[in-house]
Short mmCIF file of C-alpha atoms and ligand atoms in Angstrom, two decimals:
data_model
loop_
_atom_site.label_atom_id
_atom_site.label_comp_id
_atom_site.label_asym_id
_atom_site.label_seq_id
_atom_site.Cartn_x
_atom_site.Cartn_y
_atom_site.Cartn_z
CA MET A 1 8.01 28.48 -18.46
CA SER A 2 11.11 26.48 -17.59
CA MET A 3 10.70 23.68 -15.09
CA GLN A 4 12.84 23.55 -11.98
CA VAL A 5 15.32 20.64 -12.27
CA ARG A 6 16.93 19.13 -9.18
CA ASP A 7 19.49 16.32 -8.93
CA PHE A 8 19.67 13.71 -6.18
CA ASP A 9 21.20 10.27 -5.65
CA ILE A 10 17.91 8.69 -4.54
CA VAL A 11 14.33 9.79 -5.17
CA ILE A 12 11.63 8.16 -3.03
CA VAL A 13 8.04 8.36 -4.26
CA GLY A 14 5.27 8.29 -1.64
CA ALA A 15 5.40 9.03 2.10
CA GLY A 16 3.62 6.10 3.73
CA PRO A 17 5.46 3.88 6.25
CA ALA A 18 7.66 2.44 3.47
CA GLY A 19 8.62 5.83 2.02
CA LEU A 20 9.23 7.36 5.44
CA THR A 21 11.44 4.40 6.39
CA ALA A 22 13.36 4.74 3.12
CA ALA A 23 13.83 8.46 3.90
CA LEU A 24 15.06 7.64 7.41
CA TYR A 25 17.64 5.11 6.18
CA ALA A 26 18.73 7.34 3.31
CA GLY A 27 19.27 10.18 5.79
CA ARG A 28 21.26 8.01 8.18
CA ASN A 29 23.37 6.76 5.24
CA LYS A 30 24.08 10.42 4.33
CA GLU A 31 22.59 9.93 0.89
CA HIS A 32 21.51 12.96 -1.09
CA ALA A 33 17.85 11.93 -1.15
CA VAL A 34 14.41 13.44 -1.46
CA LEU A 35 11.01 12.04 -0.56
CA LEU A 36 8.19 13.18 -2.87
CA GLU A 37 4.65 13.33 -1.53
CA GLY A 38 1.60 14.72 -3.27
CA LYS A 39 -0.62 14.92 -0.21
CA ALA A 40 -0.04 14.50 3.54
CA PRO A 41 2.62 12.06 4.82
CA GLY A 42 1.38 8.86 6.45
CA GLY A 43 -0.27 6.89 3.65
CA GLN A 44 -2.58 4.18 4.94
CA LEU A 45 -1.65 5.11 8.53
CA LEU A 46 -3.99 8.05 8.11
CA ASN A 47 -6.87 5.64 7.41
CA THR A 48 -6.11 3.51 10.46
CA GLU A 49 -7.58 4.45 13.79
CA LEU A 50 -5.49 2.58 16.34
CA ILE A 51 -2.37 0.50 15.76
CA GLU A 52 -1.57 -2.27 18.21
CA ASP A 53 0.63 -4.51 16.06
CA TYR A 54 3.75 -2.37 15.65
CA PRO A 55 6.43 -3.99 17.83
CA GLY A 56 7.65 -1.82 20.67
CA ILE A 57 4.59 0.40 20.65
CA ALA A 58 1.69 -1.11 22.61
CA SER A 59 -0.91 1.23 21.16
CA ILE A 60 -0.81 4.37 19.01
CA LEU A 61 -3.13 6.34 16.77
CA GLY A 62 -2.36 6.03 13.04
CA VAL A 63 -2.03 9.81 12.70
CA ASP A 64 0.41 9.96 15.62
CA LEU A 65 2.64 7.22 14.21
CA ALA A 66 2.62 9.05 10.85
CA GLU A 67 3.76 12.26 12.54
CA ILE A 68 6.54 10.56 14.51
CA MET A 69 7.82 8.68 11.44
CA THR A 70 7.80 11.90 9.38
CA LYS A 71 9.70 13.90 12.00
CA GLN A 72 12.22 11.07 12.49
CA ALA A 73 12.89 10.89 8.73
CA ALA A 74 13.26 14.67 8.41
CA ASP A 75 15.54 14.86 11.49
CA PHE A 76 18.08 12.63 9.73
CA GLY A 77 18.28 15.11 6.89
CA THR A 78 16.23 13.72 4.05
CA GLU A 79 14.31 16.46 2.30
CA ILE A 80 10.55 15.94 2.09
CA ALA A 81 8.98 17.68 -0.90
CA TYR A 82 5.27 18.21 -0.34
CA GLY A 83 2.88 18.96 -3.16
CA ALA A 84 5.14 16.99 -5.49
CA ASP A 85 2.57 14.84 -7.27
CA VAL A 86 4.38 12.54 -9.71
CA GLN A 87 3.14 12.93 -13.30
CA SER A 88 5.53 10.69 -15.20
CA ILE A 89 8.75 8.73 -14.83
CA HIS A 90 11.36 8.19 -17.54
CA VAL A 91 14.55 6.17 -17.59
CA ARG A 92 17.36 7.65 -19.67
CA PRO A 93 19.75 5.40 -21.62
CA ASP A 94 22.54 6.01 -19.07
CA GLY A 95 20.25 4.76 -16.26
CA MET A 96 19.32 8.19 -14.90
CA LYS A 97 15.68 8.36 -13.75
CA GLU A 98 13.68 11.51 -14.46
CA ILE A 99 10.65 12.10 -12.27
CA GLU A 100 8.33 14.81 -13.48
CA THR A 101 6.14 16.24 -10.71
CA THR A 102 3.78 19.14 -10.15
CA ALA A 103 6.67 20.73 -8.20
CA GLY A 104 9.36 20.36 -10.89
CA LEU A 105 11.65 17.73 -12.38
CA TYR A 106 13.68 15.48 -10.07
CA ARG A 107 16.59 13.35 -11.33
CA ALA A 108 18.45 10.50 -9.64
CA PRO A 109 20.10 7.22 -10.61
CA ALA A 110 18.06 5.34 -7.97
CA LEU A 111 14.32 5.47 -7.51
CA ILE A 112 12.41 3.83 -4.66
CA LEU A 113 8.70 3.40 -5.36
CA THR A 114 6.64 3.46 -2.18
CA ALA A 115 3.37 4.94 -3.46
CA GLY A 116 1.21 2.35 -1.69
CA GLY A 117 -2.35 1.85 -2.79
CA ASN A 118 -5.90 1.95 -1.63
CA PRO A 119 -8.50 -0.64 -0.77
CA ARG A 120 -11.25 -0.63 -3.40
CA LYS A 121 -14.30 1.11 -1.99
CA LEU A 122 -17.95 0.08 -2.15
CA ASP A 123 -18.92 3.70 -2.79
CA VAL A 124 -22.13 3.54 -0.78
CA PRO A 125 -23.61 6.14 1.60
CA GLY A 126 -22.08 5.92 5.10
CA GLU A 127 -18.84 4.27 3.96
CA ALA A 128 -16.65 7.37 4.15
CA GLU A 129 -18.58 8.83 7.08
CA PHE A 130 -18.00 5.76 9.30
CA ALA A 131 -14.41 5.01 8.19
CA GLY A 132 -12.51 4.23 11.40
CA ARG A 133 -15.82 4.12 13.30
CA GLY A 134 -16.98 0.68 12.31
CA VAL A 135 -15.97 0.64 8.64
CA SER A 136 -12.60 -1.06 8.16
CA TYR A 137 -10.48 -2.44 5.33
CA CYS A 138 -8.00 -4.35 7.52
CA ALA A 139 -8.94 -7.24 9.81
CA VAL A 140 -5.44 -7.64 11.24
CA CYS A 141 -5.35 -3.92 12.13
CA ASP A 142 -8.85 -3.49 13.54
CA GLY A 143 -10.32 -6.91 14.37
CA ALA A 144 -9.35 -6.80 18.04
CA PHE A 145 -11.49 -3.69 18.56
CA PHE A 146 -14.65 -5.71 17.88
CA LYS A 147 -14.74 -8.25 20.71
CA GLU A 148 -18.09 -10.04 20.96
CA VAL A 149 -19.57 -7.84 18.22
CA HIS A 150 -21.60 -9.06 15.21
CA LEU A 151 -19.59 -8.06 12.11
CA ALA A 152 -20.28 -8.03 8.40
CA VAL A 153 -17.60 -8.84 5.80
CA VAL A 154 -18.19 -7.81 2.18
CA GLY A 155 -16.62 -9.65 -0.76
CA GLY A 156 -16.26 -13.11 -2.22
CA GLY A 157 -12.53 -13.36 -2.89
CA ASP A 158 -9.67 -14.88 -0.87
CA ALA A 159 -9.23 -11.75 1.22
CA ALA A 160 -12.88 -11.53 2.30
CA VAL A 161 -13.18 -15.19 3.23
CA GLU A 162 -9.78 -15.46 4.91
CA GLU A 163 -10.32 -12.28 6.92
CA ALA A 164 -13.84 -13.39 7.92
CA VAL A 165 -12.32 -16.52 9.44
CA PHE A 166 -9.69 -14.37 11.20
CA LEU A 167 -12.37 -12.04 12.58
CA THR A 168 -14.16 -14.94 14.34
CA ARG A 169 -11.33 -14.81 16.89
CA TYR A 170 -12.94 -11.64 18.23
CA ALA A 171 -16.45 -11.26 16.84
CA SER A 172 -19.54 -12.98 18.25
CA LYS A 173 -20.65 -13.66 14.68
CA VAL A 174 -19.44 -12.82 11.17
CA THR A 175 -21.83 -12.49 8.22
CA ILE A 176 -20.21 -12.64 4.78
CA ILE A 177 -22.17 -10.60 2.23
CA HIS A 178 -21.39 -11.34 -1.42
CA ARG A 179 -22.95 -9.97 -4.60
CA ARG A 180 -23.13 -13.37 -6.33
CA ASP A 181 -23.81 -16.90 -5.12
CA HIS A 182 -20.48 -18.16 -6.44
CA PHE A 183 -17.31 -17.34 -4.53
CA ARG A 184 -13.96 -16.83 -6.23
CA ALA A 185 -12.16 -17.64 -2.97
CA GLN A 186 -10.14 -20.88 -2.94
CA PRO A 187 -12.10 -24.03 -1.94
CA ILE A 188 -9.92 -24.56 1.14
CA LEU A 189 -10.79 -21.11 2.47
CA MET A 190 -14.48 -21.67 1.68
CA GLU A 191 -14.32 -24.95 3.59
CA GLN A 192 -12.84 -23.18 6.62
CA ALA A 193 -15.55 -20.53 6.50
CA ARG A 194 -18.46 -22.96 5.93
CA THR A 195 -17.43 -25.17 8.84
CA ASN A 196 -16.90 -22.24 11.20
CA PRO A 197 -19.96 -22.05 13.49
CA LYS A 198 -19.56 -18.27 13.87
CA ILE A 199 -19.82 -17.58 10.11
CA ASP A 200 -22.98 -17.28 8.02
CA PHE A 201 -23.52 -16.11 4.44
CA ILE A 202 -25.82 -13.73 2.62
CA THR A 203 -25.40 -14.15 -1.14
CA ASP A 204 -26.70 -12.38 -4.25
CA THR A 205 -26.80 -9.30 -2.07
CA VAL A 206 -25.21 -5.85 -2.07
CA VAL A 207 -24.85 -3.27 0.66
CA GLU A 208 -26.86 -0.18 -0.25
CA SER A 209 -25.96 1.96 2.74
CA ILE A 210 -24.18 1.90 6.08
CA GLU A 211 -26.19 3.44 8.91
CA GLY A 212 -25.39 4.38 12.49
CA ASP A 213 -25.00 7.07 15.05
CA ALA A 214 -21.56 7.52 16.65
CA SER A 215 -20.51 4.29 14.95
CA VAL A 216 -21.92 1.64 12.60
CA GLN A 217 -25.18 0.02 13.75
CA ARG A 218 -26.98 -1.28 10.67
CA LEU A 219 -26.62 -2.14 6.99
CA GLU A 220 -29.31 -1.70 4.38
CA LEU A 221 -29.13 -4.60 1.92
CA ARG A 222 -30.66 -5.44 -1.44
CA ASN A 223 -30.98 -8.86 -3.02
CA VAL A 224 -29.85 -8.41 -6.63
CA VAL A 225 -31.94 -11.35 -7.88
CA THR A 226 -35.30 -10.68 -6.19
CA GLY A 227 -34.85 -6.97 -5.50
CA ALA A 228 -35.94 -7.57 -1.88
CA GLN A 229 -34.56 -5.08 0.63
CA SER A 230 -33.59 -5.88 4.22
CA SER A 231 -31.64 -4.54 7.20
CA LEU A 232 -28.87 -6.23 9.15
CA ASP A 233 -27.82 -5.03 12.61
CA VAL A 234 -24.00 -5.12 12.92
CA GLY A 235 -21.39 -3.30 15.00
CA GLY A 236 -18.88 -3.14 12.17
CA ILE A 237 -18.33 -3.83 8.48
CA PHE A 238 -15.07 -5.06 6.95
CA ILE A 239 -14.84 -4.42 3.21
CA PHE A 240 -12.60 -6.67 1.06
CA VAL A 241 -13.52 -6.02 -2.54
CA GLY A 242 -9.96 -5.74 -3.85
CA PHE A 243 -6.92 -3.45 -3.45
CA ILE A 244 -5.66 -1.01 -6.06
CA PRO A 245 -1.87 -0.48 -5.96
CA ASN A 246 -0.55 2.88 -7.21
CA THR A 247 1.64 1.30 -9.83
CA LYS A 248 0.37 2.98 -12.98
CA LEU A 249 3.25 5.49 -13.24
CA VAL A 250 5.88 3.06 -14.40
CA ASP A 251 3.56 0.57 -16.05
CA ALA A 252 5.53 0.44 -19.24
CA HIS A 253 8.93 -0.42 -17.81
CA VAL A 254 8.53 -2.56 -14.71
CA ASP A 255 7.33 -6.18 -14.37
CA HIS A 256 3.97 -6.55 -12.58
CA ASP A 257 2.04 -9.55 -11.29
CA ALA A 258 -1.60 -10.23 -12.27
CA GLY A 259 -2.86 -7.89 -9.55
CA GLY A 260 -0.74 -4.98 -10.84
CA TYR A 261 1.88 -5.18 -8.05
CA TYR A 262 5.60 -4.73 -8.82
CA VAL A 263 7.61 -7.92 -8.84
CA THR A 264 10.88 -7.44 -6.93
CA ASN A 265 14.07 -9.33 -6.19
CA PRO A 266 13.54 -10.57 -2.60
CA MET A 267 17.20 -9.93 -1.74
CA THR A 268 17.30 -6.28 -2.84
CA MET A 269 13.71 -5.15 -3.57
CA MET A 270 14.91 -4.14 -7.04
CA THR A 271 12.31 -4.34 -9.82
CA SER A 272 13.01 -5.58 -13.33
CA VAL A 273 14.47 -2.14 -14.13
CA PRO A 274 18.01 -1.58 -12.80
CA GLY A 275 17.98 1.15 -10.15
CA ILE A 276 14.22 1.12 -9.60
CA PHE A 277 13.28 -0.41 -6.25
CA ALA A 278 9.84 -0.99 -4.70
CA ALA A 279 8.70 -1.37 -1.09
CA GLY A 280 5.47 -1.67 0.85
CA ASP A 281 1.98 -2.03 -0.62
CA VAL A 282 3.09 -1.57 -4.26
CA ARG A 283 5.20 -4.73 -4.05
CA SER A 284 3.97 -8.23 -4.89
CA GLN A 285 4.03 -10.18 -1.61
CA LEU A 286 2.02 -12.31 0.79
CA THR A 287 0.79 -9.61 3.15
CA ARG A 288 0.60 -5.83 3.45
CA GLN A 289 1.44 -4.71 6.98
CA ILE A 290 3.21 -1.66 8.42
CA THR A 291 5.94 -3.97 9.68
CA THR A 292 6.51 -5.53 6.26
CA ALA A 293 6.51 -2.11 4.54
CA VAL A 294 9.16 -0.90 6.96
CA GLY A 295 11.24 -4.04 6.43
CA ASP A 296 11.01 -3.85 2.62
CA ALA A 297 12.00 -0.19 2.67
CA THR A 298 15.06 -0.82 4.84
CA THR A 299 16.29 -3.44 2.38
CA ALA A 300 15.43 -1.30 -0.65
CA THR A 301 17.30 1.74 0.66
CA ILE A 302 20.47 -0.12 1.59
CA ALA A 303 20.40 -1.86 -1.80
CA ALA A 304 19.75 1.47 -3.55
CA SER A 305 22.76 3.08 -1.80
CA LYS A 306 25.02 0.29 -3.01
CA TRP A 307 23.51 0.52 -6.48
CA VAL A 308 24.16 4.28 -6.71
CA GLU A 309 27.81 3.75 -5.75
CA GLU A 310 28.20 1.14 -8.48
CA TRP A 311 26.38 3.29 -11.02
CA LYS A 312 28.70 6.24 -10.28
CA ARG A 313 31.79 4.03 -10.46
CA GLY A 314 30.55 2.64 -13.78
CA ARG A 315 30.08 6.15 -15.11
CA GLU A 316 33.53 7.25 -13.96
CA ASP A 317 34.98 4.20 -15.68
CA SER A 318 33.15 4.94 -18.91
CA GLU A 319 34.20 8.62 -18.71
CA ALA A 320 37.80 7.47 -18.14
CA GLU A 321 37.46 5.17 -21.13
CA LEU A 322 36.10 8.05 -23.15
CA GLU A 323 39.07 10.21 -22.09
CA ASP A 324 41.43 7.40 -23.08
CA VAL A 325 39.81 7.27 -26.48
CA MET A 326 40.06 11.02 -26.83
CA VAL A 327 43.69 11.04 -25.69
CA SER A 328 44.65 8.20 -28.00
CA GLY A 329 42.66 9.80 -30.77
CA ALA A 330 44.45 13.12 -30.37
P1 NAP B 401 -10.42 -10.26 -5.52
O1 NAP B 401 -9.94 -11.67 -5.67
O2 NAP B 401 -10.37 -9.34 -6.67
O3 NAP B 401 -11.91 -10.35 -4.95
C1 NAP B 401 -12.69 -9.22 -4.80
C2 NAP B 401 -14.08 -9.64 -4.39
O4 NAP B 401 -14.85 -8.48 -4.16
C3 NAP B 401 -14.81 -10.47 -5.44
O5 NAP B 401 -15.53 -11.48 -4.84
C4 NAP B 401 -15.73 -9.44 -6.10
O6 NAP B 401 -16.96 -9.99 -6.51
C5 NAP B 401 -16.02 -8.51 -4.94
N1 NAP B 401 -16.30 -7.15 -5.38
C6 NAP B 401 -15.54 -6.34 -6.19
N2 NAP B 401 -16.11 -5.14 -6.32
C7 NAP B 401 -17.26 -5.17 -5.59
C8 NAP B 401 -18.28 -4.23 -5.32
N3 NAP B 401 -18.24 -3.00 -5.84
N4 NAP B 401 -19.31 -4.60 -4.54
C9 NAP B 401 -19.37 -5.84 -4.00
N5 NAP B 401 -18.42 -6.78 -4.20
C10 NAP B 401 -17.37 -6.44 -4.98
O7 NAP B 401 -9.63 -9.48 -4.36
P2 NAP B 401 -8.98 -10.01 -2.98
O8 NAP B 401 -9.85 -11.00 -2.31
O9 NAP B 401 -8.56 -8.77 -2.26
O10 NAP B 401 -7.67 -10.74 -3.46
C11 NAP B 401 -6.71 -10.07 -4.28
C12 NAP B 401 -5.63 -11.06 -4.66
O11 NAP B 401 -4.89 -11.48 -3.51
C13 NAP B 401 -6.18 -12.33 -5.29
O12 NAP B 401 -5.31 -12.74 -6.31
C14 NAP B 401 -6.18 -13.31 -4.16
O13 NAP B 401 -6.09 -14.65 -4.59
C15 NAP B 401 -4.95 -12.87 -3.38
N6 NAP B 401 -5.10 -13.25 -1.95
C16 NAP B 401 -4.74 -14.50 -1.59
C17 NAP B 401 -4.90 -14.92 -0.29
C18 NAP B 401 -4.49 -16.31 0.07
O14 NAP B 401 -4.05 -17.03 -0.79
N7 NAP B 401 -4.63 -16.73 1.31
C19 NAP B 401 -5.45 -14.05 0.67
C20 NAP B 401 -5.83 -12.78 0.26
C21 NAP B 401 -5.66 -12.39 -1.06
P3 NAP B 401 -17.05 -10.96 -7.81
O15 NAP B 401 -16.52 -12.27 -7.36
O16 NAP B 401 -18.53 -10.98 -8.11
O17 NAP B 401 -16.23 -10.29 -8.87
#
């Protein structure tokens, strides 16, 4: 069976806020672009209940913002290919990128990677059930919804400890639950947490289940050293046990940092491979917000447009050179 092959100037992979912004800018620039999405558009927006930190919009549901961004991108003419799950990516010697998907082969000189990632899950009963109803993976996004509530934070890395300190702005109390008694978080963050009167610690302990009714009310815990079980009444649980970027597809070609994120040129968002750009949660950077994803994607798309122009000019030049050779050879 022959695979459908389609040519574009820019292929964008992943329709979260970064990908949808790239599609919007590509459309407005009149680029011949396509946005590939395996599932539903929205990315992490779909896992976020309410958004109150997107400038200009006082408050909006994650699903609603995803819908508006998708419509806005499509209205400017960028094609959105659904069900196009990317299987592999190859770079040809002339710089052309070939993106093999479950919906056919896409080719373009410029590729913008915006496939995002996912917070690592605890995989305990109640976690999926109470997502958005007391289970959160983002303190900046959801902290303000827990005013004067006792919260649990799970994890022992920089993210867990830093976010626990942040959450004390709202919560009545924050209990950090960690599976060991040694924390990998930096000493300065540990110092901030230990001296914060609202923070206490439960160590050598794992969460076995998350219980509640309409929302989270209680955690069932187990001490991994003694085996003792206990319950903790909380109104919410913030889980920070790592983040997994979707960067496996172009592992072989593109430079990554230790966490697996793509390293990009801050001026252009270009990766170590000419013509491959990255934006949003797949990119190595300080923070992962909707606003930063949107900013990265704007830069990446404008840079990609310029890059495509140069690539085409370069190819015309080399074709002209080739013609010269042929003419002089004749
Ligand atoms: P991380 O450093 O990988 O820490 C993950 C934490 O979660 C570890 O304490 C780990 O426990 C725990 N954990 C993993 N799987 C678990 C499970 N199934 N159940 C219970 N606990 C589990 O991840 P991160 O904190 O998200 O940080 C990621 C990177 O970003 C790091 O390089 C970090 O330095 C950086 N970062 C820096 C800052 C900052 O500098 N201010 C802020 C945030 C993040 P163990 O310790 O037992 O393995």
